[in-house]
Tab-separated table of C-alpha atoms in Angstrom:
chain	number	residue	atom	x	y	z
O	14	UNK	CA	-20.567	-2.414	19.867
O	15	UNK	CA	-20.650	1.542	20.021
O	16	UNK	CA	-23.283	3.155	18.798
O	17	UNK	CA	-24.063	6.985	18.104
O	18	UNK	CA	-25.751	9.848	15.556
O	19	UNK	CA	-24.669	11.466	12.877
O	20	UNK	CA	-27.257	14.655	13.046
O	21	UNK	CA	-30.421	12.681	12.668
O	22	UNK	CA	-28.775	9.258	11.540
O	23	UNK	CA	-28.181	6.378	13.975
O	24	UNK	CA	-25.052	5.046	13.421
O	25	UNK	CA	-23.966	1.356	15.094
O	26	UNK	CA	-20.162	0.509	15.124
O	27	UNK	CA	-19.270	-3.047	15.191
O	28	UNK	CA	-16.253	-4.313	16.612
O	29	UNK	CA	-14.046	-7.707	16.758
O	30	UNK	CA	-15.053	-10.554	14.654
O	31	UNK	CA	-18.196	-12.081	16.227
O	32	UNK	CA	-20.527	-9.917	13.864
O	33	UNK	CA	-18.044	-9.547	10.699
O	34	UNK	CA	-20.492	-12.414	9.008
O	35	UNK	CA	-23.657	-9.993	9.507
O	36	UNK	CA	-21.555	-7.376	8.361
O	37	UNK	CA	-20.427	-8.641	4.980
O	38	UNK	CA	-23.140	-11.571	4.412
O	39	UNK	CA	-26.689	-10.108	5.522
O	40	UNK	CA	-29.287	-9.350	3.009
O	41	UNK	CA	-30.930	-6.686	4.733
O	42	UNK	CA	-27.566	-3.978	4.367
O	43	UNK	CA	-27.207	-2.221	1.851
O	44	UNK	CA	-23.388	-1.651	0.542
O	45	UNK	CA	-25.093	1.607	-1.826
O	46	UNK	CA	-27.115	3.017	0.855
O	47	UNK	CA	-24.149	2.640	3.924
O	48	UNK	CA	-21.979	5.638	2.082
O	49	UNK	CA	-24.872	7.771	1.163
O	50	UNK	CA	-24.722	10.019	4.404
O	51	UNK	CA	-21.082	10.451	3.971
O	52	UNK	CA	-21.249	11.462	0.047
O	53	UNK	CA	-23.117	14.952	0.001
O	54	UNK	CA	-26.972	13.345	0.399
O	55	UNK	CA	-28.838	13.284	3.821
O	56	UNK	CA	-30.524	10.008	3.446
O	57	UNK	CA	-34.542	9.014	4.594
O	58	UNK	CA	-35.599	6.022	5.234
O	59	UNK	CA	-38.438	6.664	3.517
O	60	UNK	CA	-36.660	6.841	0.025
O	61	UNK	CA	-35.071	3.738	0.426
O	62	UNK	CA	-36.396	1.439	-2.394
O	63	UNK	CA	-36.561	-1.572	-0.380
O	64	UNK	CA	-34.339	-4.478	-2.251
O	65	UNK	CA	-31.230	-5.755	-1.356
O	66	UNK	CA	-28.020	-5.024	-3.555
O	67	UNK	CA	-28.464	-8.056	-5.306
O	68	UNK	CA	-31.187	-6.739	-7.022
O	69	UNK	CA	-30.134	-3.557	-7.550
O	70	UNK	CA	-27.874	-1.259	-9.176
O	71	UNK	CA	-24.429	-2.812	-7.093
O	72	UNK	CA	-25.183	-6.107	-9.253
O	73	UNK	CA	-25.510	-4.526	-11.940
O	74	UNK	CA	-22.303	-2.424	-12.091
O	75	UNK	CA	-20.748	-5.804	-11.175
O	76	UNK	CA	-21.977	-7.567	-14.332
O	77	UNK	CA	-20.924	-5.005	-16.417
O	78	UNK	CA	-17.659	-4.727	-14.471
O	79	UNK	CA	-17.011	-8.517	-15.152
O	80	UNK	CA	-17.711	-7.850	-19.414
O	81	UNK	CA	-15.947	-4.943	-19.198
O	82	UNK	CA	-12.544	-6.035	-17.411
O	83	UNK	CA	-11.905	-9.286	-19.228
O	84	UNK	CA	-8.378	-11.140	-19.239
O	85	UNK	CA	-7.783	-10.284	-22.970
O	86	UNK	CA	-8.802	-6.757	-22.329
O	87	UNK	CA	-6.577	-6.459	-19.682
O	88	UNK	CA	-3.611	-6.693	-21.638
O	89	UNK	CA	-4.401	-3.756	-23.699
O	90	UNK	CA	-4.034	-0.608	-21.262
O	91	UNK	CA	-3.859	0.548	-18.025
O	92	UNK	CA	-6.192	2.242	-15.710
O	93	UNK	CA	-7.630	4.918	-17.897
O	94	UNK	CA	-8.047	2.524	-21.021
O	95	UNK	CA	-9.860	0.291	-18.890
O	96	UNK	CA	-12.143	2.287	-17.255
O	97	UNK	CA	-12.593	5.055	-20.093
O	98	UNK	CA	-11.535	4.965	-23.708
O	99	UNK	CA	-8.528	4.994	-26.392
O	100	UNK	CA	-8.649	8.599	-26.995
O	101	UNK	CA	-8.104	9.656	-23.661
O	102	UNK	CA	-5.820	7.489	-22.456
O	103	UNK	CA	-3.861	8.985	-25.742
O	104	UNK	CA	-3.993	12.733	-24.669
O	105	UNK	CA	-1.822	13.633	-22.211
O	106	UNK	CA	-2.849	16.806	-22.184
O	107	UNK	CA	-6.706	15.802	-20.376
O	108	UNK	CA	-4.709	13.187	-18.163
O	109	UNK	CA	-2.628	16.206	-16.570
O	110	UNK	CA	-6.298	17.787	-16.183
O	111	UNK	CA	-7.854	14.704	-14.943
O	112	UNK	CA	-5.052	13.713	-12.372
O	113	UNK	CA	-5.686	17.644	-10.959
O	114	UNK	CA	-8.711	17.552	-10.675
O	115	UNK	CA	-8.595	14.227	-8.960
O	116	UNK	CA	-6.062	15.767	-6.584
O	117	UNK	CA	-8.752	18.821	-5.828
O	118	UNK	CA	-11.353	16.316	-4.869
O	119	UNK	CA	-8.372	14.409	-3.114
O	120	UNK	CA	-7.222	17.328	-0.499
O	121	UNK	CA	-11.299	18.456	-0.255
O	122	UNK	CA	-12.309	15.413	1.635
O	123	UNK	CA	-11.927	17.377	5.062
O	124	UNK	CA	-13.975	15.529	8.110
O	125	UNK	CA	-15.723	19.044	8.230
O	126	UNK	CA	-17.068	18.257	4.743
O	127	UNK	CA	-17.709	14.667	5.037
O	128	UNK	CA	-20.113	14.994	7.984
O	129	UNK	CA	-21.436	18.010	6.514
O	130	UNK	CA	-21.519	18.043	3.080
O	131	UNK	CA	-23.957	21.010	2.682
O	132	UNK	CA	-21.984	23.672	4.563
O	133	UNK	CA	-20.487	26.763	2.680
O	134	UNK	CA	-16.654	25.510	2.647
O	135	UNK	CA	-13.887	26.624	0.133
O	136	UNK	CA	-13.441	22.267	0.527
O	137	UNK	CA	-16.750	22.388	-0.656
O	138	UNK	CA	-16.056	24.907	-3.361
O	139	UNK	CA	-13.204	23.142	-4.773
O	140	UNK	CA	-14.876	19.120	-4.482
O	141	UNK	CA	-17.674	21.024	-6.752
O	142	UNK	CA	-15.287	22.571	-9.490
O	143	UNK	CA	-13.394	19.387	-9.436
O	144	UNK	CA	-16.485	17.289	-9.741
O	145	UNK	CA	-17.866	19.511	-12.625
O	146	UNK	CA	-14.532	19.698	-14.553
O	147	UNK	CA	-14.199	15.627	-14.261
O	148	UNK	CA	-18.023	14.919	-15.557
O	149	UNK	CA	-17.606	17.478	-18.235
O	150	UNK	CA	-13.984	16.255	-19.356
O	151	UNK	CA	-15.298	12.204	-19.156
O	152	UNK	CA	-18.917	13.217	-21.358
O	153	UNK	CA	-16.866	15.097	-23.746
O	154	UNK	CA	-15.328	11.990	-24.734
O	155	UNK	CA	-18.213	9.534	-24.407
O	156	UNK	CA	-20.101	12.110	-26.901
O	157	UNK	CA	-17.299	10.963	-29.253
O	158	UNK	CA	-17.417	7.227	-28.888
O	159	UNK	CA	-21.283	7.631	-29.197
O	160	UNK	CA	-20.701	9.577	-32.462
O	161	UNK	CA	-17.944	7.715	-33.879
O	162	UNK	CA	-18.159	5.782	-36.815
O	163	UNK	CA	-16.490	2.936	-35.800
O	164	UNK	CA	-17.194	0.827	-32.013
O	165	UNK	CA	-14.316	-0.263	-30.025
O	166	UNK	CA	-14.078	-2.460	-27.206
O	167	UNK	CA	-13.459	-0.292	-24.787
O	168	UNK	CA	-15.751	0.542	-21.651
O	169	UNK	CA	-17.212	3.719	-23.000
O	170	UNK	CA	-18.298	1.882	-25.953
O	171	UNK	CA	-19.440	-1.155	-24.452
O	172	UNK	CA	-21.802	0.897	-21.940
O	173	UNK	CA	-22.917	2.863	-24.518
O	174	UNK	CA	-23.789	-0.597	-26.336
O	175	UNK	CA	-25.642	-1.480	-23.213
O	176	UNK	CA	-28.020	1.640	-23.702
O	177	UNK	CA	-26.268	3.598	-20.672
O	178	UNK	CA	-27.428	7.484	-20.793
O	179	UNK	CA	-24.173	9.525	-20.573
O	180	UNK	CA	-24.401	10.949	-17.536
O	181	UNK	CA	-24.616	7.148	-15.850
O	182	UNK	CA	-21.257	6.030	-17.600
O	183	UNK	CA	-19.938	9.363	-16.109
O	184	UNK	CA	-21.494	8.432	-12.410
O	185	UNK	CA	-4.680	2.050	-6.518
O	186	UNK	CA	-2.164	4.286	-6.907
O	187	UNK	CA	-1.613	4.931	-2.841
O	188	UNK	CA	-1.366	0.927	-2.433
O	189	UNK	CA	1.598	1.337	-5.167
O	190	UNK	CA	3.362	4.403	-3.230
O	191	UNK	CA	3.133	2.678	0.152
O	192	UNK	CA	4.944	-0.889	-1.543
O	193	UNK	CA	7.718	1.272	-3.107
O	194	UNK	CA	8.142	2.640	0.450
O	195	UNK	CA	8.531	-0.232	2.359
O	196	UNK	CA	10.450	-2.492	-0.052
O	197	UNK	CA	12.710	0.681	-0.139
O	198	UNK	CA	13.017	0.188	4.179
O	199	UNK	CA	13.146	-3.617	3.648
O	200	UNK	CA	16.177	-4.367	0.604
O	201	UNK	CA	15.862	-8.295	1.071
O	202	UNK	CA	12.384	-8.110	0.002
O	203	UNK	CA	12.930	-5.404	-2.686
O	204	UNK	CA	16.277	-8.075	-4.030
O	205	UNK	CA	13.436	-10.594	-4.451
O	206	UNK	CA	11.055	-8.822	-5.956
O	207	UNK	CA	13.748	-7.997	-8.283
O	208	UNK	CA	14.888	-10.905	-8.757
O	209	UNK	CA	11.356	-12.390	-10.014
O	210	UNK	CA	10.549	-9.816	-12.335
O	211	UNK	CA	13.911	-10.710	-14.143
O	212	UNK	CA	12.951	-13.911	-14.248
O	213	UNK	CA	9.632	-13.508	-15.690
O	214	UNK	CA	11.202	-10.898	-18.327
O	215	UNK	CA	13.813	-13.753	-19.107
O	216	UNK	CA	11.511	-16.463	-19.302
O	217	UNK	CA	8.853	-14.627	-21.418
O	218	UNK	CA	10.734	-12.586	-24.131
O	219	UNK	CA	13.342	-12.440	-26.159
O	220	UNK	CA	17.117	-11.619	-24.013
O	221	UNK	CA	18.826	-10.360	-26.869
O	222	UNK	CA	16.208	-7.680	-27.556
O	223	UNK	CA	16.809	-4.254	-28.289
O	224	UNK	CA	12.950	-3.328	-27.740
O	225	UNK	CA	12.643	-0.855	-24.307
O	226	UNK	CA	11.645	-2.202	-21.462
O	227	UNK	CA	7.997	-0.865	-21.692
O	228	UNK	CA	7.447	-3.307	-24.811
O	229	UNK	CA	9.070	-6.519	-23.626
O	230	UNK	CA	6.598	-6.050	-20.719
O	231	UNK	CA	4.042	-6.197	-23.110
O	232	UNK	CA	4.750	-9.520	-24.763
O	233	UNK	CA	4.443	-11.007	-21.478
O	234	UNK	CA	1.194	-13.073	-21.060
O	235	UNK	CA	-1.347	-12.122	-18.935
O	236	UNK	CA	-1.348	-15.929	-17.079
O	237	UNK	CA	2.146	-15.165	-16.187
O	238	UNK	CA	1.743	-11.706	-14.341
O	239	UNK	CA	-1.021	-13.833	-12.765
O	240	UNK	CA	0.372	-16.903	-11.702
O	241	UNK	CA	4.156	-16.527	-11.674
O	242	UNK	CA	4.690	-13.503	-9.251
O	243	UNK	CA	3.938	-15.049	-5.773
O	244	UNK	CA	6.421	-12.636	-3.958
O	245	UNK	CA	4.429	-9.646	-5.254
O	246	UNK	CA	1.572	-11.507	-4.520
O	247	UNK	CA	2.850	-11.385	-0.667
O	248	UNK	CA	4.089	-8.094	-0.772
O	249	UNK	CA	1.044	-6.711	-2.145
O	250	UNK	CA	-1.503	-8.436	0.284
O	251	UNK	CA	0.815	-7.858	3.351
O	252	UNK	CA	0.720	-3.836	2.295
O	253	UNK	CA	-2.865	-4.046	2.119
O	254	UNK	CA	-3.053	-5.525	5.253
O	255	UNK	CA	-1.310	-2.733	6.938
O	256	UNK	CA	-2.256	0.570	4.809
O	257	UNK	CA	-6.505	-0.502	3.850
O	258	UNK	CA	-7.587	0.416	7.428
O	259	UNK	CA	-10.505	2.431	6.777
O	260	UNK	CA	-14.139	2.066	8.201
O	261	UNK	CA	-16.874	-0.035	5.619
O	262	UNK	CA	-20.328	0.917	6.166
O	263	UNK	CA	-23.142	-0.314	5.440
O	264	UNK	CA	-27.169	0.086	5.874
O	265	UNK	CA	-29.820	-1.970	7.505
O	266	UNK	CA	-32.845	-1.063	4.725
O	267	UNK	CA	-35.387	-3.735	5.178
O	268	UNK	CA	-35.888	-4.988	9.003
O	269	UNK	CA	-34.960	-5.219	12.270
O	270	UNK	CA	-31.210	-7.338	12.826
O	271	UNK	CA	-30.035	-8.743	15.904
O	272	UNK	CA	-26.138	-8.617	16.397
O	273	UNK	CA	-24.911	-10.168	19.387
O	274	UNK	CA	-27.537	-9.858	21.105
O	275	UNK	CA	-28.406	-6.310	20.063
O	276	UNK	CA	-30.818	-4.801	18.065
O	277	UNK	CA	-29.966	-3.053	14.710
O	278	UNK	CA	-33.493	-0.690	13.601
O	279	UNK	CA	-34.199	0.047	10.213
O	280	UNK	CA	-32.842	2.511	8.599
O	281	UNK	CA	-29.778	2.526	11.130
O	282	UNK	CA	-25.978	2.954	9.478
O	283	UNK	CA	-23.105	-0.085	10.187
O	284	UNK	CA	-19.731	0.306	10.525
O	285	UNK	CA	-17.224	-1.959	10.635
O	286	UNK	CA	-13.277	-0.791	11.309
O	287	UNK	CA	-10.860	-2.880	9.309
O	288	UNK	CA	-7.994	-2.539	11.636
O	289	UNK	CA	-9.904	-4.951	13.707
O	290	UNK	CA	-8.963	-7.804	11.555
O	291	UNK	CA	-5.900	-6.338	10.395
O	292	UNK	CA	-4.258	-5.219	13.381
O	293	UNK	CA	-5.838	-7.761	16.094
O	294	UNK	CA	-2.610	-9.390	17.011
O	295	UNK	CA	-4.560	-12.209	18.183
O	296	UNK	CA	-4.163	-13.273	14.016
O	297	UNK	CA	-1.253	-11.374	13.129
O	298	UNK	CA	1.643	-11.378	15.964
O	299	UNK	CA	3.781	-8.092	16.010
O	300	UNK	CA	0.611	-6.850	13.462
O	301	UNK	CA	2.282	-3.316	12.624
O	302	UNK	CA	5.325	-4.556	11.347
O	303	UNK	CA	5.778	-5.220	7.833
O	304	UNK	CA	6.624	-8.622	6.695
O	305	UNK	CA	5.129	-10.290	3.912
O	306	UNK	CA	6.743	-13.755	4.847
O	307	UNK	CA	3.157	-13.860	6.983
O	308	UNK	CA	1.455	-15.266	4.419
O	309	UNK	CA	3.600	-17.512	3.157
O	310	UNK	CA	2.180	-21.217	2.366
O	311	UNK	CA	2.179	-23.042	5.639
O	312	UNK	CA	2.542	-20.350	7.729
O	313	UNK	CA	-0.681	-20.137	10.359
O	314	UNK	CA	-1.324	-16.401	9.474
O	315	UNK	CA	-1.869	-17.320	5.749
O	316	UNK	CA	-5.349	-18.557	6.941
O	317	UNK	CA	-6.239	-15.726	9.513
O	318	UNK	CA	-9.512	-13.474	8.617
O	319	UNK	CA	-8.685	-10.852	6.117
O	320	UNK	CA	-10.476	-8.079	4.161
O	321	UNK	CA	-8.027	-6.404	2.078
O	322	UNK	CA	-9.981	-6.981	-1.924
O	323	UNK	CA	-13.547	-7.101	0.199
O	324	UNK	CA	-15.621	-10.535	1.359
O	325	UNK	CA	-18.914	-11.529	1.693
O	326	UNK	CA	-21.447	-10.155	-0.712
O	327	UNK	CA	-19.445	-7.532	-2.244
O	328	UNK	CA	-15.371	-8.511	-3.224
O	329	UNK	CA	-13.602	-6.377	-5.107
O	330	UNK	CA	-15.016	-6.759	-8.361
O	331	UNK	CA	-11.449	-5.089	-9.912
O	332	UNK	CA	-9.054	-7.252	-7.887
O	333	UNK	CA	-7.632	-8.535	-11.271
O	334	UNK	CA	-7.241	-5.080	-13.067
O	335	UNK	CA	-5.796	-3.596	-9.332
O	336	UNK	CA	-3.241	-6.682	-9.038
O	337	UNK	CA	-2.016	-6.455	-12.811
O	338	UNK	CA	-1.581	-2.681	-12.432
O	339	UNK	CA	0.235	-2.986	-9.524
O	340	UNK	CA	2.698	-5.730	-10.664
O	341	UNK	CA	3.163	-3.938	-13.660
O	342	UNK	CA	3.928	-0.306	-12.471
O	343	UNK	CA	6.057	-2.032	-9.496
O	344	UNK	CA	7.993	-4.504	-12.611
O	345	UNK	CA	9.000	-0.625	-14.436
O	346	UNK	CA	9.888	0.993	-11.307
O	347	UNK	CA	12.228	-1.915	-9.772
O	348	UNK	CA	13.503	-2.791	-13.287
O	349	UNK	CA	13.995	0.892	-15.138
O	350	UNK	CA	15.164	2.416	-11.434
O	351	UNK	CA	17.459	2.429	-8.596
O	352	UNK	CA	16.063	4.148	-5.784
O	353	UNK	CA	16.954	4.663	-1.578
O	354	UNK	CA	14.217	6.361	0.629
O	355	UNK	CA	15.773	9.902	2.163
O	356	UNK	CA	14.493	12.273	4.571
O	357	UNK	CA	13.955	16.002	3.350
O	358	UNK	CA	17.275	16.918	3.640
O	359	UNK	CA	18.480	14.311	1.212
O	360	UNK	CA	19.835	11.700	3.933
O	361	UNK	CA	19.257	8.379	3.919
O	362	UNK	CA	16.355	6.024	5.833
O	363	UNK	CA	15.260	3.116	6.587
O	364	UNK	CA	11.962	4.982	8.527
O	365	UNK	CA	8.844	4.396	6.725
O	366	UNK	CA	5.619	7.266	6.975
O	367	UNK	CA	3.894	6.239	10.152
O	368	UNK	CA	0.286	5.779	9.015
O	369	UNK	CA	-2.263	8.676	11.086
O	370	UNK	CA	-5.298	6.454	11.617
O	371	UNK	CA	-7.167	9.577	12.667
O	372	UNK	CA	-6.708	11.197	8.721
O	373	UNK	CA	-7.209	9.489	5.365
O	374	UNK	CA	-5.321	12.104	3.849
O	375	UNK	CA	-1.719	12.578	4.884
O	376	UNK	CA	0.581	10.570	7.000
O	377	UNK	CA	1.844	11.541	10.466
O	378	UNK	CA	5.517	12.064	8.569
O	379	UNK	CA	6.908	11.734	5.393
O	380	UNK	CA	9.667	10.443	3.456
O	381	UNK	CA	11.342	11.034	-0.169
O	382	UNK	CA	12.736	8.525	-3.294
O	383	UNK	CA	15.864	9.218	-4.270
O	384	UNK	CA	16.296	7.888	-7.718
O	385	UNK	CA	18.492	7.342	-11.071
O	386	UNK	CA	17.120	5.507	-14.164
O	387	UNK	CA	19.363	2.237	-15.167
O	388	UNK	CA	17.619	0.913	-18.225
O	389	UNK	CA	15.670	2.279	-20.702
């Protein structure tokens, strides 16, 4: 246990596995009030409404999450249906906007302007034009579900139903990157993934059609991309396991904690590092190698500790929408394209990005796709 300040801000990092149950289970942190210091605010204890998250506004985004991202809804669109509306996911021309400005707010989180968030910056700068451009973009479309004649299901709507103000509704594609990468460095793994995709395509629609690929995806059921892809399931959690290294925080906001055998104040920040679960090779033998066949039924490190969609008090309340996108952006890529990774001058490799643990931004090298569409 390490801990340290942030300007005026205690912060206590928490190591190994001992306290991971305080971490992730304990009342008295807040999930909310952990990223505050890191997000542009400088937090007092003194404006903390004392409650736990389970009173407050985390539960409720989680309700409305659960209403909003239902099976049958999921089978309508992809991430910007779900999260936004119809109309936008339909112009392309506010996506190209949207996945800039994204980008800007992307390449402006500098450590500089995470720890301090109110210094002049051109980081600074740009995470504000970015942020203004998005929230003005988003309420221009939520001012025309609110005015349109006739409601949709779609989440705009529904929170609009719920008697959200617009500028609350306003308040994965790395994981998908990083599995195109290694299945490209590991072909036995990419054959299989292959090899169940065709089968769900065969076993769900029609062989003989004519329909593009795109559409006979569609007619697939929901239950099957659910329940009949285990080798994306592995690939997918085994990806996780080694890219979703970050640090969670969290903050003690109602009294004193003792953690093995220390004392955590009030008001103090927790942070817990990931890798510690991930990478301990005490669970996970050879842990920075990539091999999904870990957590394959019967195999012991199926059942070691791991945080990849969240635990505790606060899973990932999106794990289905993440998992469908995923398996269907990965079914269109391995099905519609061939591809080999190259290095920048063209030539093959088998030599995946080596992750820089020490910047959330870029890895320590890089790699290209070489590709050539097969099917339409």
């Amino acid at each position: 246990m390490l801990s340290f300040n942030v300007l005026q801000h205690q912060v206590v990092a928490l190591s190994a596995v001992e306290p991971q149950h305080v971490f992730f289970h304990d009342k008295n942190l807040s999930f909310t009030e952990g990223y505050v210091l890191f997000v542009g605010a400088s937090p007092r204890l003194e404006g903390i409404k004392v409650e736990t998250d389970s009173a407050g506004s985390v539960s409720e985004s989680n309700k409305r999450l659960a209403k909003i991202l239902r099976r049958d809804r999921l089978q309508d669109g992809m991430t910007v249906r779900m999260a936004s509306c119809s109309e936008l996911a339909a112009n392309y021309e506010d996506l190209k906007r949207m996945n800039e400005m994204y980008w800007k707010l992307e390449k402006s989180a500098t450590p500089v302007g995470l720890l301090l968030p109110w210094l002049p910056s051109q980081a600074r700068s740009n995470k504000n034009e970015a942020t203004l451009g998005l929230f003005n973009l988003i309420s221009h479309y939520i001012t025309l579900r609110r005015n349109a004649e006739v409601a949709y299901s779609d989440a705009f709507d529904f929170l609009i139903a719920e008697g959200e103000e617009d500028h609350d509704i306003v308040g994965d594609t790395s994981l998908i990157s990083c599995i195109t990468m290694y299945l490209g460095a590991h072909p036995e793994w990419k054959a299989n993934a292959v090899a169940e995709i065709q089968k769900l395509i065969e076993t769900h629609t029609d062989t003989n059609s004519t329909l593009p690929l795109h559409q006979r995806l569609s007619a697939i059921p929901i239950s099957a991309w659910e329940d009949e892809m285990p080798v994306l399931e592995l690939i997918t959690r085994e990806t996780l396991r080694l890219v979703n290294n970050g640090t969670m925080l969290r903050r003690n906001v109602l009294e004193d904690i003792e953690v093995s055998g220390k004392i955590i104040p009030r008001g103090a920040f927790m942070a817990y590092q990931m890798g510690d679960v991930h990478l301990n090779g005490e669970y996970y033998p050879d842990p920075l190698k990539w091999d999904p066949a870990r957590f394959m039924s019967g195999n012991a490190q199926s059942e070691a500790p791991y945080i990849g969609w969240g635990t505790g008090r606060h899973p990932c309340t999106g794990i289905k929408v993440a998992k469908f996108e995923v398996k269907m952006i990965l079914a269109l890529m391995l099905t519609r394209y061939e591809y080999t990774l190259v290095d920048a001058a063209g030539a093959p490799t088998m030599q995946v990005p080596e992750p820089n643990r020490n910047d959330i931004t870029r890895p320590k090298t890089e790699c290209f796709i070489k590709y050539k569409k097969v099917m339409e």
